């Protein structure tokens, strides 16, 4: 018993005179920091390699997007880790007067308003350009988000990047989204729930955040490829 007390005291001294009862929490915090540092290193290496590999494709897409005279990139504010707001980059998929067109569409189709208010989705979105529909279906519009990964706004895998107006919809689950960097892909992307409601998407993100590790990230990345090919994960 004396030896056990001495060992506990030695461990406490080695950890800055911490109370032995706090050691498991300290060790868990250290493991989490190590995990996040490793995850960040993988993000930087993988995003750099993907940007180099995909540069020709992204250049072609940029040309097609620019044909109608609008900007190539669209910046949309999202809520990230710790609640930090950042500009999420995408290839522009909408017409120039998108918001005016959208409100006009809803005024003529009020039956679409409940779907939009509930899940921020419409079966038919009048704002999309012709090339935009192709990019959305194939998820090619999201390739510029690799730059967000390099900048540290996002991760390759994580919870969904929610928009600033959506923050209020997440209630007591918001802390889950703010505990990690949002991901280019995630359980919400690879589960084949293209038309899932908000509750189902939140449940998947909660499952990811609570069970996150590098093997889970690898599994999701591998599942993303067939999901994209089947167009199941496209939003």
PDB file of C-alpha atoms in Angstrom:
ATOM      1  CA  UNK A   1       0.000   0.000   0.000  1.00  0.00           C
ATOM      2  CA  UNK A   2       2.874   2.351   0.873  1.00  0.00           C
ATOM      3  CA  UNK A   3       4.563   1.532  -2.427  1.00  0.00           C
ATOM      4  CA  UNK A   4       1.354   2.334  -4.305  1.00  0.00           C
ATOM      5  CA  UNK A   5       1.155   5.731  -2.592  1.00  0.00           C
ATOM      6  CA  UNK A   6       4.801   6.468  -3.381  1.00  0.00           C
ATOM      7  CA  UNK A   7       4.323   5.499  -7.032  1.00  0.00           C
ATOM      8  CA  UNK A   8       1.275   7.750  -7.293  1.00  0.00           C
ATOM      9  CA  UNK A   9       3.234  10.620  -5.755  1.00  0.00           C
ATOM     10  CA  UNK A  10       6.134  10.081  -8.143  1.00  0.00           C
ATOM     11  CA  UNK A  11       3.729  10.128 -11.094  1.00  0.00           C
ATOM     12  CA  UNK A  12       2.163  13.315  -9.804  1.00  0.00           C
ATOM     13  CA  UNK A  13       5.585  14.930  -9.492  1.00  0.00           C
ATOM     14  CA  UNK A  14       6.449  13.897 -13.031  1.00  0.00           C
ATOM     15  CA  UNK A  15       3.275  15.589 -14.242  1.00  0.00           C
ATOM     16  CA  UNK A  16       3.827  18.903 -12.527  1.00  0.00           C
ATOM     17  CA  UNK A  17       2.662  17.874  -9.023  1.00  0.00           C
ATOM     18  CA  UNK A  18      -0.809  17.074 -10.345  1.00  0.00           C
ATOM     19  CA  UNK A  19      -3.297  15.289  -8.153  1.00  0.00           C
ATOM     20  CA  UNK A  20      -3.040  11.521  -8.937  1.00  0.00           C
ATOM     21  CA  UNK A  21      -6.793  11.457  -9.475  1.00  0.00           C
ATOM     22  CA  UNK A  22      -6.365  13.836 -12.425  1.00  0.00           C
ATOM     23  CA  UNK A  23      -3.724  11.723 -14.199  1.00  0.00           C
ATOM     24  CA  UNK A  24      -6.163   9.750 -16.413  1.00  0.00           C
ATOM     25  CA  UNK A  25      -7.664  13.040 -17.621  1.00  0.00           C
ATOM     26  CA  UNK A  26      -4.188  14.467 -18.254  1.00  0.00           C
ATOM     27  CA  UNK A  27      -3.173  11.378 -20.187  1.00  0.00           C
ATOM     28  CA  UNK A  28      -6.393  11.504 -22.230  1.00  0.00           C
ATOM     29  CA  UNK A  29      -5.727  15.175 -23.024  1.00  0.00           C
ATOM     30  CA  UNK A  30      -2.165  14.347 -24.094  1.00  0.00           C
ATOM     31  CA  UNK A  31      -3.399  11.515 -26.321  1.00  0.00           C
ATOM     32  CA  UNK A  32      -5.982  13.813 -27.908  1.00  0.00           C
ATOM     33  CA  UNK A  33      -3.368  16.488 -28.585  1.00  0.00           C
ATOM     34  CA  UNK A  34      -1.096  13.881 -30.166  1.00  0.00           C
ATOM     35  CA  UNK A  35      -3.996  12.614 -32.285  1.00  0.00           C
ATOM     36  CA  UNK A  36      -4.939  16.116 -33.458  1.00  0.00           C
ATOM     37  CA  UNK A  37      -1.304  16.930 -34.301  1.00  0.00           C
ATOM     38  CA  UNK A  38      -0.994  13.711 -36.323  1.00  0.00           C
ATOM     39  CA  UNK A  39      -4.327  14.362 -38.034  1.00  0.00           C
ATOM     40  CA  UNK A  40      -3.189  17.876 -38.955  1.00  0.00           C
ATOM     41  CA  UNK A  41       0.115  16.616 -40.392  1.00  0.00           C
ATOM     42  CA  UNK A  42      -1.751  14.086 -42.544  1.00  0.00           C
ATOM     43  CA  UNK A  43      -4.126  16.822 -43.715  1.00  0.00           C
ATOM     44  CA  UNK A  44      -1.246  19.043 -44.864  1.00  0.00           C
ATOM     45  CA  UNK A  45       0.616  16.275 -46.682  1.00  0.00           C
ATOM     46  CA  UNK A  46      -2.483  14.804 -48.339  1.00  0.00           C
ATOM     47  CA  UNK A  47      -3.996  18.160 -49.353  1.00  0.00           C
ATOM     48  CA  UNK A  48      -0.695  19.296 -50.870  1.00  0.00           C
ATOM     49  CA  UNK A  49      -0.366  16.077 -52.878  1.00  0.00           C
ATOM     50  CA  UNK A  50      -3.992  16.186 -54.039  1.00  0.00           C
ATOM     51  CA  UNK A  51      -3.761  19.820 -55.133  1.00  0.00           C
ATOM     52  CA  UNK A  52      -0.661  19.048 -57.191  1.00  0.00           C
ATOM     53  CA  UNK A  53      -2.306  15.981 -58.748  1.00  0.00           C
ATOM     54  CA  UNK A  54      -5.660  17.658 -59.431  1.00  0.00           C
ATOM     55  CA  UNK A  55      -4.293  20.987 -60.685  1.00  0.00           C
ATOM     56  CA  UNK A  56      -4.964  20.181 -64.397  1.00  0.00           C
ATOM     57  CA  UNK A  57      -8.570  19.120 -63.680  1.00  0.00           C
ATOM     58  CA  UNK A  58      -9.184  22.151 -61.478  1.00  0.00           C
ATOM     59  CA  UNK A  59      -7.856  24.434 -64.214  1.00  0.00           C
ATOM     60  CA  UNK A  60     -10.301  22.985 -66.751  1.00  0.00           C
ATOM     61  CA  UNK A  61     -13.206  23.314 -64.317  1.00  0.00           C
ATOM     62  CA  UNK A  62     -12.220  26.919 -63.599  1.00  0.00           C
ATOM     63  CA  UNK A  63     -12.348  27.740 -67.316  1.00  0.00           C
ATOM     64  CA  UNK A  64     -15.862  26.306 -67.699  1.00  0.00           C
ATOM     65  CA  UNK A  65     -17.087  28.126 -64.591  1.00  0.00           C
ATOM     66  CA  UNK A  66     -15.657  31.428 -65.838  1.00  0.00           C
ATOM     67  CA  UNK A  67     -17.335  31.178 -69.257  1.00  0.00           C
ATOM     68  CA  UNK A  68     -20.489  32.976 -68.100  1.00  0.00           C
ATOM     69  CA  UNK A  69     -18.427  35.922 -66.887  1.00  0.00           C
ATOM     70  CA  UNK A  70     -18.868  35.421 -63.149  1.00  0.00           C
ATOM     71  CA  UNK A  71     -16.206  34.741 -60.506  1.00  0.00           C
ATOM     72  CA  UNK A  72     -14.624  31.296 -60.506  1.00  0.00           C
ATOM     73  CA  UNK A  73     -14.682  30.801 -56.750  1.00  0.00           C
ATOM     74  CA  UNK A  74     -17.554  31.201 -54.335  1.00  0.00           C
ATOM     75  CA  UNK A  75     -16.843  32.061 -50.710  1.00  0.00           C
ATOM     76  CA  UNK A  76     -19.390  31.086 -48.113  1.00  0.00           C
ATOM     77  CA  UNK A  77     -19.004  31.635 -44.388  1.00  0.00           C
ATOM     78  CA  UNK A  78     -18.988  28.482 -42.290  1.00  0.00           C
ATOM     79  CA  UNK A  79     -18.624  27.804 -38.571  1.00  0.00           C
ATOM     80  CA  UNK A  80     -15.452  25.897 -37.770  1.00  0.00           C
ATOM     81  CA  UNK A  81     -13.466  24.613 -34.818  1.00  0.00           C
ATOM     82  CA  UNK A  82     -14.063  26.620 -31.678  1.00  0.00           C
ATOM     83  CA  UNK A  83     -16.825  28.547 -33.425  1.00  0.00           C
ATOM     84  CA  UNK A  84     -14.355  30.401 -35.660  1.00  0.00           C
ATOM     85  CA  UNK A  85     -15.980  31.673 -38.861  1.00  0.00           C
ATOM     86  CA  UNK A  86     -14.077  31.106 -42.114  1.00  0.00           C
ATOM     87  CA  UNK A  87     -14.623  31.521 -45.846  1.00  0.00           C
ATOM     88  CA  UNK A  88     -15.307  28.085 -47.306  1.00  0.00           C
ATOM     89  CA  UNK A  89     -14.139  27.900 -50.926  1.00  0.00           C
ATOM     90  CA  UNK A  90     -16.039  26.216 -53.749  1.00  0.00           C
ATOM     91  CA  UNK A  91     -16.237  26.522 -57.496  1.00  0.00           C
ATOM     92  CA  UNK A  92     -19.173  28.806 -58.225  1.00  0.00           C
ATOM     93  CA  UNK A  93     -22.239  26.783 -59.219  1.00  0.00           C
ATOM     94  CA  UNK A  94     -24.909  29.478 -59.129  1.00  0.00           C
ATOM     95  CA  UNK A  95     -26.037  32.296 -61.377  1.00  0.00           C
ATOM     96  CA  UNK A  96     -25.034  35.882 -60.609  1.00  0.00           C
ATOM     97  CA  UNK A  97     -28.401  37.010 -59.180  1.00  0.00           C
ATOM     98  CA  UNK A  98     -28.889  33.805 -57.203  1.00  0.00           C
ATOM     99  CA  UNK A  99     -30.572  35.230 -54.114  1.00  0.00           C
ATOM    100  CA  UNK A 100     -33.108  37.308 -56.041  1.00  0.00           C
ATOM    101  CA  UNK A 101     -33.924  34.316 -58.247  1.00  0.00           C
ATOM    102  CA  UNK A 102     -34.242  32.089 -55.182  1.00  0.00           C
ATOM    103  CA  UNK A 103     -36.698  34.373 -53.394  1.00  0.00           C
ATOM    104  CA  UNK A 104     -38.718  34.761 -56.574  1.00  0.00           C
ATOM    105  CA  UNK A 105     -38.820  30.977 -56.999  1.00  0.00           C
ATOM    106  CA  UNK A 106     -40.077  30.510 -53.426  1.00  0.00           C
ATOM    107  CA  UNK A 107     -42.721  33.162 -53.925  1.00  0.00           C
ATOM    108  CA  UNK A 108     -44.095  31.158 -56.884  1.00  0.00           C
ATOM    109  CA  UNK A 109     -43.539  27.782 -55.173  1.00  0.00           C
ATOM    110  CA  UNK A 110     -44.433  28.275 -51.476  1.00  0.00           C
ATOM    111  CA  UNK A 111     -44.680  24.496 -51.051  1.00  0.00           C
ATOM    112  CA  UNK A 112     -40.871  24.372 -51.288  1.00  0.00           C
ATOM    113  CA  UNK A 113     -40.370  26.722 -48.328  1.00  0.00           C
ATOM    114  CA  UNK A 114     -40.868  24.080 -45.552  1.00  0.00           C
ATOM    115  CA  UNK A 115     -38.204  21.801 -47.086  1.00  0.00           C
ATOM    116  CA  UNK A 116     -35.755  24.700 -47.246  1.00  0.00           C
ATOM    117  CA  UNK A 117     -36.473  25.898 -43.712  1.00  0.00           C
ATOM    118  CA  UNK A 118     -36.112  22.380 -42.298  1.00  0.00           C
ATOM    119  CA  UNK A 119     -33.020  21.041 -44.092  1.00  0.00           C
ATOM    120  CA  UNK A 120     -31.652  23.868 -46.257  1.00  0.00           C
ATOM    121  CA  UNK A 121     -32.231  21.679 -49.329  1.00  0.00           C
ATOM    122  CA  UNK A 122     -34.490  21.782 -52.377  1.00  0.00           C
ATOM    123  CA  UNK A 123     -35.281  19.021 -54.852  1.00  0.00           C
ATOM    124  CA  UNK A 124     -34.885  21.579 -57.644  1.00  0.00           C
ATOM    125  CA  UNK A 125     -32.635  24.579 -57.093  1.00  0.00           C
ATOM    126  CA  UNK A 126     -33.268  27.345 -59.674  1.00  0.00           C
ATOM    127  CA  UNK A 127     -30.029  29.083 -58.767  1.00  0.00           C
ATOM    128  CA  UNK A 128     -27.736  26.442 -60.291  1.00  0.00           C
ATOM    129  CA  UNK A 129     -26.017  26.959 -63.634  1.00  0.00           C
ATOM    130  CA  UNK A 130     -25.753  24.144 -66.181  1.00  0.00           C
ATOM    131  CA  UNK A 131     -22.125  23.427 -65.309  1.00  0.00           C
ATOM    132  CA  UNK A 132     -23.023  23.973 -61.660  1.00  0.00           C
ATOM    133  CA  UNK A 133     -25.446  21.045 -61.687  1.00  0.00           C
ATOM    134  CA  UNK A 134     -22.699  18.791 -63.048  1.00  0.00           C
ATOM    135  CA  UNK A 135     -20.230  20.024 -60.455  1.00  0.00           C
ATOM    136  CA  UNK A 136     -22.718  19.560 -57.607  1.00  0.00           C
ATOM    137  CA  UNK A 137     -23.668  16.046 -58.740  1.00  0.00           C
ATOM    138  CA  UNK A 138     -20.028  14.984 -59.002  1.00  0.00           C
ATOM    139  CA  UNK A 139     -18.861  17.007 -55.967  1.00  0.00           C
ATOM    140  CA  UNK A 140     -16.167  18.603 -58.141  1.00  0.00           C
ATOM    141  CA  UNK A 141     -17.337  21.999 -56.896  1.00  0.00           C
ATOM    142  CA  UNK A 142     -15.756  21.162 -53.545  1.00  0.00           C
ATOM    143  CA  UNK A 143     -12.179  20.691 -54.810  1.00  0.00           C
ATOM    144  CA  UNK A 144     -11.089  24.235 -53.793  1.00  0.00           C
ATOM    145  CA  UNK A 145     -11.799  23.229 -50.206  1.00  0.00           C
ATOM    146  CA  UNK A 146      -8.400  21.533 -50.283  1.00  0.00           C
ATOM    147  CA  UNK A 147      -7.059  25.080 -49.892  1.00  0.00           C
ATOM    148  CA  UNK A 148      -9.156  25.396 -46.738  1.00  0.00           C
ATOM    149  CA  UNK A 149      -7.474  22.234 -45.460  1.00  0.00           C
ATOM    150  CA  UNK A 150      -4.026  23.709 -46.079  1.00  0.00           C
ATOM    151  CA  UNK A 151      -5.015  26.922 -44.306  1.00  0.00           C
ATOM    152  CA  UNK A 152      -6.203  24.977 -41.267  1.00  0.00           C
ATOM    153  CA  UNK A 153      -9.890  25.873 -41.617  1.00  0.00           C
ATOM    154  CA  UNK A 154     -10.915  22.301 -42.429  1.00  0.00           C
ATOM    155  CA  UNK A 155      -9.734  18.711 -42.259  1.00  0.00           C
ATOM    156  CA  UNK A 156      -9.947  15.899 -44.798  1.00  0.00           C
ATOM    157  CA  UNK A 157     -12.368  14.086 -42.481  1.00  0.00           C
ATOM    158  CA  UNK A 158     -14.619  15.644 -39.878  1.00  0.00           C
ATOM    159  CA  UNK A 159     -18.126  16.795 -39.037  1.00  0.00           C
ATOM    160  CA  UNK A 160     -20.104  18.697 -41.657  1.00  0.00           C
ATOM    161  CA  UNK A 161     -19.102  22.334 -42.251  1.00  0.00           C
ATOM    162  CA  UNK A 162     -22.267  24.137 -41.199  1.00  0.00           C
ATOM    163  CA  UNK A 163     -23.191  27.590 -42.420  1.00  0.00           C
ATOM    164  CA  UNK A 164     -23.426  30.535 -40.040  1.00  0.00           C
ATOM    165  CA  UNK A 165     -27.251  30.769 -40.326  1.00  0.00           C
ATOM    166  CA  UNK A 166     -27.486  27.027 -39.546  1.00  0.00           C
ATOM    167  CA  UNK A 167     -25.686  27.387 -36.204  1.00  0.00           C
ATOM    168  CA  UNK A 168     -28.927  28.132 -34.376  1.00  0.00           C
ATOM    169  CA  UNK A 169     -30.453  24.852 -35.618  1.00  0.00           C
ATOM    170  CA  UNK A 170     -27.956  22.637 -33.798  1.00  0.00           C
ATOM    171  CA  UNK A 171     -28.828  23.531 -30.202  1.00  0.00           C
ATOM    172  CA  UNK A 172     -26.964  21.466 -27.599  1.00  0.00           C
ATOM    173  CA  UNK A 173     -25.166  19.525 -30.348  1.00  0.00           C
ATOM    174  CA  UNK A 174     -23.270  22.601 -31.541  1.00  0.00           C
ATOM    175  CA  UNK A 175     -20.300  21.867 -29.274  1.00  0.00           C
ATOM    176  CA  UNK A 176     -19.713  18.645 -31.225  1.00  0.00           C
ATOM    177  CA  UNK A 177     -19.237  20.612 -34.430  1.00  0.00           C
ATOM    178  CA  UNK A 178     -16.963  23.108 -32.746  1.00  0.00           C
ATOM    179  CA  UNK A 179     -14.697  20.478 -31.144  1.00  0.00           C
ATOM    180  CA  UNK A 180     -13.025  19.471 -34.439  1.00  0.00           C
ATOM    181  CA  UNK A 181     -12.250  21.055 -37.785  1.00  0.00           C
ATOM    182  CA  UNK A 182     -15.096  20.396 -40.253  1.00  0.00           C
ATOM    183  CA  UNK A 183     -14.297  17.842 -42.929  1.00  0.00           C
ATOM    184  CA  UNK A 184     -14.300  17.603 -46.698  1.00  0.00           C
ATOM    185  CA  UNK A 185     -15.911  14.244 -46.072  1.00  0.00           C
ATOM    186  CA  UNK A 186     -17.341  12.416 -43.084  1.00  0.00           C
ATOM    187  CA  UNK A 187     -19.855   9.825 -41.985  1.00  0.00           C
ATOM    188  CA  UNK A 188     -22.587  12.173 -43.216  1.00  0.00           C
ATOM    189  CA  UNK A 189     -21.006  11.985 -46.690  1.00  0.00           C
ATOM    190  CA  UNK A 190     -20.409   8.248 -47.084  1.00  0.00           C
ATOM    191  CA  UNK A 191     -23.534   6.816 -45.488  1.00  0.00           C
ATOM    192  CA  UNK A 192     -25.684   7.118 -48.609  1.00  0.00           C
ATOM    193  CA  UNK A 193     -28.103   9.520 -46.935  1.00  0.00           C
ATOM    194  CA  UNK A 194     -28.235  12.142 -49.661  1.00  0.00           C
ATOM    195  CA  UNK A 195     -31.722  13.261 -48.683  1.00  0.00           C
ATOM    196  CA  UNK A 196     -31.375  12.703 -44.933  1.00  0.00           C
ATOM    197  CA  UNK A 197     -33.001  15.217 -42.648  1.00  0.00           C
ATOM    198  CA  UNK A 198     -31.078  17.386 -40.224  1.00  0.00           C
ATOM    199  CA  UNK A 199     -31.550  15.005 -37.299  1.00  0.00           C
ATOM    200  CA  UNK A 200     -30.018  12.072 -39.172  1.00  0.00           C
ATOM    201  CA  UNK A 201     -27.015  14.121 -40.279  1.00  0.00           C
ATOM    202  CA  UNK A 202     -26.421  15.384 -36.739  1.00  0.00           C
ATOM    203  CA  UNK A 203     -26.599  11.815 -35.378  1.00  0.00           C
ATOM    204  CA  UNK A 204     -23.902  10.710 -37.834  1.00  0.00           C
ATOM    205  CA  UNK A 205     -21.664  13.645 -36.931  1.00  0.00           C
ATOM    206  CA  UNK A 206     -22.132  12.942 -33.218  1.00  0.00           C
ATOM    207  CA  UNK A 207     -21.162   9.317 -33.803  1.00  0.00           C
ATOM    208  CA  UNK A 208     -17.999  10.468 -35.602  1.00  0.00           C
ATOM    209  CA  UNK A 209     -16.911  13.039 -33.012  1.00  0.00           C
ATOM    210  CA  UNK A 210     -17.372  10.660 -30.072  1.00  0.00           C
ATOM    211  CA  UNK A 211     -15.522   7.780 -31.758  1.00  0.00           C
ATOM    212  CA  UNK A 212     -12.938   9.630 -33.807  1.00  0.00           C
ATOM    213  CA  UNK A 213      -9.535   8.042 -34.442  1.00  0.00           C
ATOM    214  CA  UNK A 214      -7.136   7.677 -37.371  1.00  0.00           C
ATOM    215  CA  UNK A 215      -8.482   4.264 -38.384  1.00  0.00           C
ATOM    216  CA  UNK A 216     -11.996   5.702 -38.594  1.00  0.00           C
ATOM    217  CA  UNK A 217     -10.673   8.565 -40.717  1.00  0.00           C
ATOM    218  CA  UNK A 218      -8.962   6.098 -43.049  1.00  0.00           C
ATOM    219  CA  UNK A 219     -12.140   4.035 -43.328  1.00  0.00           C
ATOM    220  CA  UNK A 220     -14.175   7.121 -44.224  1.00  0.00           C
ATOM    221  CA  UNK A 221     -11.632   8.250 -46.833  1.00  0.00           C
ATOM    222  CA  UNK A 222     -11.696   4.826 -48.486  1.00  0.00           C
ATOM    223  CA  UNK A 223     -15.511   4.800 -48.479  1.00  0.00           C
ATOM    224  CA  UNK A 224     -15.606   8.306 -49.975  1.00  0.00           C
ATOM    225  CA  UNK A 225     -14.185   7.120 -53.292  1.00  0.00           C
ATOM    226  CA  UNK A 226     -16.999   4.630 -54.120  1.00  0.00           C
ATOM    227  CA  UNK A 227     -19.541   7.061 -52.656  1.00  0.00           C
ATOM    228  CA  UNK A 228     -18.423   9.708 -55.141  1.00  0.00           C
ATOM    229  CA  UNK A 229     -18.411   7.239 -58.016  1.00  0.00           C
ATOM    230  CA  UNK A 230     -21.972   6.223 -57.162  1.00  0.00           C
ATOM    231  CA  UNK A 231     -22.858   9.879 -56.605  1.00  0.00           C
ATOM    232  CA  UNK A 232     -24.330   8.879 -53.268  1.00  0.00           C
ATOM    233  CA  UNK A 233     -22.426  11.488 -51.325  1.00  0.00           C
ATOM    234  CA  UNK A 234     -23.132  14.421 -53.620  1.00  0.00           C
ATOM    235  CA  UNK A 235     -25.113  17.286 -52.059  1.00  0.00           C
TER     236      UNK A 235
END
